[in-house]
């Protein structure tokens, strides 16, 4: 964030904050209050927690005469910051019928106004730098929750036999997929990690070297049609294709298809989408699969998942950069140049599971205090996803970005890119 | 229900239905949508399910050209009637953000209008009898859910650190409790079960004989003050006072007081009520205890719980009859004559745990079809409560009424009357 | 126990104790150490715990200069007596590879010798009475564990794909079952509970009156053939036949037959028995069913289960008394007179589920101290079984005997007698 | 294994097989049958499964006229090879009281004799190569189970309040630990993986390059004394030291010390060892800690855990090689040169947790068929341990060896080496 122009700060701040409210606009207060599983949160909670972040990490230390909007909110809307104190139990976020959605909107408006005032008031250099840094972090944090609002609402609506739609209209069927190609990467000593002069999360640093053996990366994502072939070939019934823990996971839950796929009585396949239940579109990238499913598919296809290092190396080598997010949050919707030899669909469709466990880069350091709990403490038993999805807000993606989820997570827009 | 006057039927029908809406009136649509635990249901679900009952058991078989208000509601709002078909999973009732509260209100209005039309239209004698019988059952069923609305909302609001209140004002502190007396009952051959000419549930029949040994029953309920003495004497730490399963239950959950009691940092006791968190009132009957707690208290007090036969016998012997429900749903609020030797607080304060397992009376028969699932299939591993509570609607209580819950249930207005 | 003749006391004591060892004789030390589920115990544990009972409740208070055989055994072999102190966790009894089986046998021999010496040494009248009373209780307790040794070993051996046999030979196929008859009982005021001058457990007292409506009881037990017809009629697939909790239980575990029944690939049925896997014998009483299964079967057969009062009343009316236990622990093996109008198979085949919840008789009192934990604290969420089984030792059964297990227990020799 | 001399093959084969039996020699048949938790197996099962491995993967395909020793063993003693067919459920291995320990010994003797005969009989070159390769794998597999026999027996004996000892005598107290030093490693392009001409597991291949940043490694392991300081500083109570999942793990189980540590009533610390309960020896390496504990300790000490690449690089740079295993399986017992600047305790004390998730090396390939299930399918949600322990048999360790367990595993001899 440029530190010279408070007006620009305020404009950016307000734009991001308004976008969050816009995402909630199609939803009733009832929709905003429910929590479909412990991993997901109510939209109302997202609205409040992102506000809590600004109040707790900026207003509390920097606002003269700070008093909390409501003393109980410090606990109610703390996600996982032990350094801040107690937390409302995560699986019970859906029981917070009070404060109401209107009260949470008032909370947002109150904090927004105070942040705007603070932006105008802080003059001293170090304080301005600190403020800029925290504002940026808060907005990037809010953008992460913007994506979660969409994935969590999708999961909630999918629980109802009414198949409610978040969007009025589905997109037109996608064009038939291009033929995938294997793009060769020569390997060598790669420099990995963020190297720009804008914002990045601490987990993208330090920039460091990694040796990469030669490999090939698929030019595009695995499609619904590809994945259907895997299912029809008995992919979910063959132990030999699966990681041992994945095989246990499949059988314990009796899984036979991706989380939002449904087979009609006549054998036709449907997919629950943000526009309700729709016929499965074979040309779109498959999404909402777990690492276990992605790995089994790759095994079946005679390939493997890329490491995160390979993914980042290839992205840089091919100059893959995020474009404008699609107008509708559907994988396969974002438009891009279609040329032979191009590395496509790296951003704006689905996050791409890698075989890399989420771990600190050599020399990784967390920030002191509670804000240091942002990333580092989650670096165990999770796997890195790279790229971005159709639900990622504009300006939030980059080649060094490291998303991460447990191997069994399915409710994110997560898909499959093969390597070998 | 008198079968001669359709106007009276309609008036009674509308009065009960309106009362249900009135109970929901202080609540936001968010409050009405949440489900605090699998045993409880959202208020919105209660509003819809009671309507579903009329639609399924009266309109479907009796309305000419019947078409459902919404085809999915047959599944969504079926509670436990396997004879009707599939059911939405009970623990996920809180995820039904659609239909909205407004849509459920429209559902109620639609069914109400059609029932009113049906009442006017059915002329033939047997059909009228059938209609009267089902209408009555539907209204008694709705009254049961009226009480559940209050207990389920209380449990939901208790989950929030904001201690939200359903009522604007708590009642004034109760007058000091009378001294309890032991009232002797001579025993002998009792005739048990409903013997009036109004409505009763099938589980109150057939009327039959039971032999009762002489016993004594406490003239009034155990108070908060009494129960506090049990806690302070270490009642929750002495295995010898508890049933073995109760002792496991206490320790597995680390329990040390009734579900809504809280101890402040200064040692003072508070109780969460429908008027929010309030100082514990020692003169009111203790409520929201499990059978395990009731039994341990009785053991500590050198007494026992009555059987349901003893309770009913004593009620009849002493002519205990339900009065007007209290104006506020607080135990200890209902007024009654206070005389020496009177059996008090039998109705309108707390349901009273008995030592009787819920079982069929000799010769018990269920109705044919799905409606026969109302009571009989629950007659295992549950215990009978007698009387009625401060949340029981007017006209719903009687001496032969058999309420029932599992031994660990705490969220009902359930209290303790001693016997020996 | 006759208090005049120490020689008789000793002989009875030694006979019961020897019988326990004889039951373990066909088993290896490995067989004796394993625990197949938390509800069952290793045979070695039974051998030690019954010895612990004599050591703890007789030697400790009565033996001059008492010192424990091993100080740790007080905890290791305490079953559930909180008054005695800590207990080794029940689900981990199978991990006690030390003490070894030989050491437990030495423990038994040591305590047996000291008990014999005590019998000879106690002269004073009140002490002799106390000793006689505790010895008797200890031996009745040991006999209960004799039956558990057989049921627990059967459950253990059933876990192995080798189908190991406890007995060398199965019995010959049973004769075809007699036709069952309905025997009418007139009802009236029954006097219930133990009325002899020998031993009974505290839960069989006090003798008291109960009013019984007229009823009919089946002359004999439901057979394997009868139960197979229930299965073949889809009994396990029809919700309407089951208690609600039973239906959940059936579906959660995917049950389709009694616990030890297996269907071969050719459709023939087999039953795991103490003589290994054997063809299902349709003429023998069905056994190892839960209360849920017994109740569903009765429902399907247009009947019901008897109450425990009905069972005891009928047993007395028809003069049913226990005979000699069968030479092999198989239901259907005990011989008895077969005449029209006879009430058969009340003892020596299978325990018979009743619809009665296990509850105290009016005026029931427990003994003071830890020994009072024997029965009373289990009187919740369990159901009474009457009669005795093919595994019940001789002299242990009587018409007033109350056995009890939770509604889902299947590993006991529990069968079905119908009433209506 | 040298392919020219069948006598040498046979001698090596017999030596390894005999050592397994020697490890079981101090144990009773009861000790050998019990299973203390699903992650551990009974010793008898280890004895049988290692034999099953030779029978299934060598005799079945290579022995003329092969017939199994017992047809049921194919299922009973299959660990996790889906390609072989069904498996006895892992958590129920302790219920296999049949076959007896003696029968399993007979199974071993039978298979040993047939393997010896096969070694003498196979003459053809390719078959000899195949046999040599499978024999070697079978023996390395058996050595892995030799270590598991010790760790599983230790866990079993630790469940008993009698603190039984596997060994007669504990070792003398260890000498005071040397002062740890930080040994600098320059970093650069490392070549990683097995490069000898003997045996290695498939997961140690292919040899490949990795770039390593400069780092420092501790010269020796963290001691019990060091770890006690962490406990006394409140290490188990400070969320900020722990990975988020580790913090949940600590609190869900209420952990406050390593699995085998016990604090006496006088505050003195003891450790359960293979020689029974012993005073905690502060000079020995801490062992039986999870990755969560190792990571929290490192965090507290201002350091971190090494990656597996750093560990292997340092081992090679410093020429660390496995020595003779200690005479008693206690960490701190193996002797080695103690010089300034030496990298000590890399082998023969405790496995050392690394921060590296268990993942395939670039170009990793599994063997075809069931034998390919050996390693690859476990490469998710596990962490690599390097080195070897006091329980690792002689000749089994090497610098490229990759052991792996889930982050919460504590029952292995796993300790802590710091890096920074």
Short mmCIF file of N, CA and C in Angstrom, two decimals, chain A residues 13 30 52 57 101 108 134 137 150-152 161 182 220 226 233-234 249 295 328 332 350 361 378 388 408 410 420:
data_model
loop_
_atom_site.label_atom_id
_atom_site.label_comp_id
_atom_site.label_asym_id
_atom_site.label_seq_id
_atom_site.Cartn_x
_atom_site.Cartn_y
_atom_site.Cartn_z
N UNK A 13 -9.35 0.38 1.10
CA UNK A 13 -9.97 -0.23 2.27
C UNK A 13 -11.48 -0.37 2.06
N UNK A 30 -31.05 -15.66 7.77
CA UNK A 30 -30.98 -17.06 8.15
C UNK A 30 -29.83 -17.78 7.46
N UNK A 52 -13.37 -7.78 13.41
CA UNK A 52 -12.61 -8.01 14.65
C UNK A 52 -11.11 -7.90 14.40
N UNK A 57 -6.23 -5.73 15.93
CA UNK A 57 -4.82 -5.57 15.59
C UNK A 57 -4.46 -4.14 15.17
N UNK A 101 -27.53 -10.18 12.32
CA UNK A 101 -26.82 -9.74 11.11
C UNK A 101 -26.81 -8.22 11.03
N UNK A 108 -19.50 -3.51 11.56
CA UNK A 108 -18.63 -3.23 10.42
C UNK A 108 -18.57 -1.73 10.13
N UNK A 134 -0.33 -3.16 8.67
CA UNK A 134 -1.44 -3.89 9.28
C UNK A 134 -2.71 -3.78 8.45
N UNK A 137 -2.34 -6.25 5.66
CA UNK A 137 -2.58 -7.60 6.14
C UNK A 137 -4.06 -7.84 6.39
N UNK A 150 -17.84 -17.83 -0.04
CA UNK A 150 -18.44 -18.56 -1.16
C UNK A 150 -18.37 -20.07 -0.95
N UNK A 151 -17.24 -20.58 -0.47
CA UNK A 151 -17.14 -22.03 -0.31
C UNK A 151 -18.02 -22.50 0.85
N UNK A 152 -18.12 -21.71 1.89
CA UNK A 152 -18.93 -22.12 3.05
C UNK A 152 -20.42 -22.03 2.74
N UNK A 161 -32.42 -30.30 0.66
CA UNK A 161 -33.06 -31.03 -0.44
C UNK A 161 -33.71 -30.07 -1.43
N UNK A 182 1.71 -32.29 -22.47
CA UNK A 182 2.76 -32.29 -21.44
C UNK A 182 3.77 -31.22 -21.80
N UNK A 220 -3.08 -28.12 -18.78
CA UNK A 220 -4.36 -27.65 -18.25
C UNK A 220 -4.87 -28.59 -17.17
N UNK A 226 -12.81 -36.10 -17.69
CA UNK A 226 -11.68 -36.99 -17.33
C UNK A 226 -11.99 -37.75 -16.05
N UNK A 233 -14.26 -46.28 -14.50
CA UNK A 233 -13.29 -47.37 -14.53
C UNK A 233 -13.14 -48.02 -13.16
N UNK A 234 -13.98 -47.64 -12.21
CA UNK A 234 -13.91 -48.26 -10.87
C UNK A 234 -12.85 -47.65 -9.98
N UNK A 249 -10.18 -43.59 4.28
CA UNK A 249 -11.07 -42.43 4.25
C UNK A 249 -12.23 -42.68 3.29
N UNK A 295 -4.74 -37.54 -5.80
CA UNK A 295 -3.61 -38.46 -5.88
C UNK A 295 -4.01 -39.77 -6.53
N UNK A 328 -18.51 -15.13 -13.09
CA UNK A 328 -19.27 -16.04 -12.25
C UNK A 328 -18.29 -17.04 -11.62
N UNK A 332 -13.55 -22.94 -15.11
CA UNK A 332 -13.72 -23.04 -16.55
C UNK A 332 -14.30 -21.79 -17.15
N UNK A 350 -9.38 -23.46 -10.38
CA UNK A 350 -9.34 -24.25 -9.15
C UNK A 350 -7.96 -24.14 -8.54
N UNK A 361 9.65 -22.46 4.82
CA UNK A 361 10.82 -22.33 3.98
C UNK A 361 12.05 -22.17 4.87
N UNK A 378 0.26 -23.70 11.70
CA UNK A 378 -0.53 -24.68 10.94
C UNK A 378 0.32 -25.60 10.07
N UNK A 388 -4.99 -20.24 -7.97
CA UNK A 388 -6.11 -19.57 -7.33
C UNK A 388 -7.37 -20.15 -7.95
N UNK A 408 -7.96 -34.44 3.40
CA UNK A 408 -9.34 -34.88 3.18
C UNK A 408 -10.31 -33.74 2.88
N UNK A 410 -12.60 -31.18 1.08
CA UNK A 410 -13.25 -31.26 -0.23
C UNK A 410 -14.09 -30.04 -0.57
N UNK A 420 4.59 -35.34 -14.27
CA UNK A 420 5.24 -36.65 -14.38
C UNK A 420 6.72 -36.45 -14.60
#
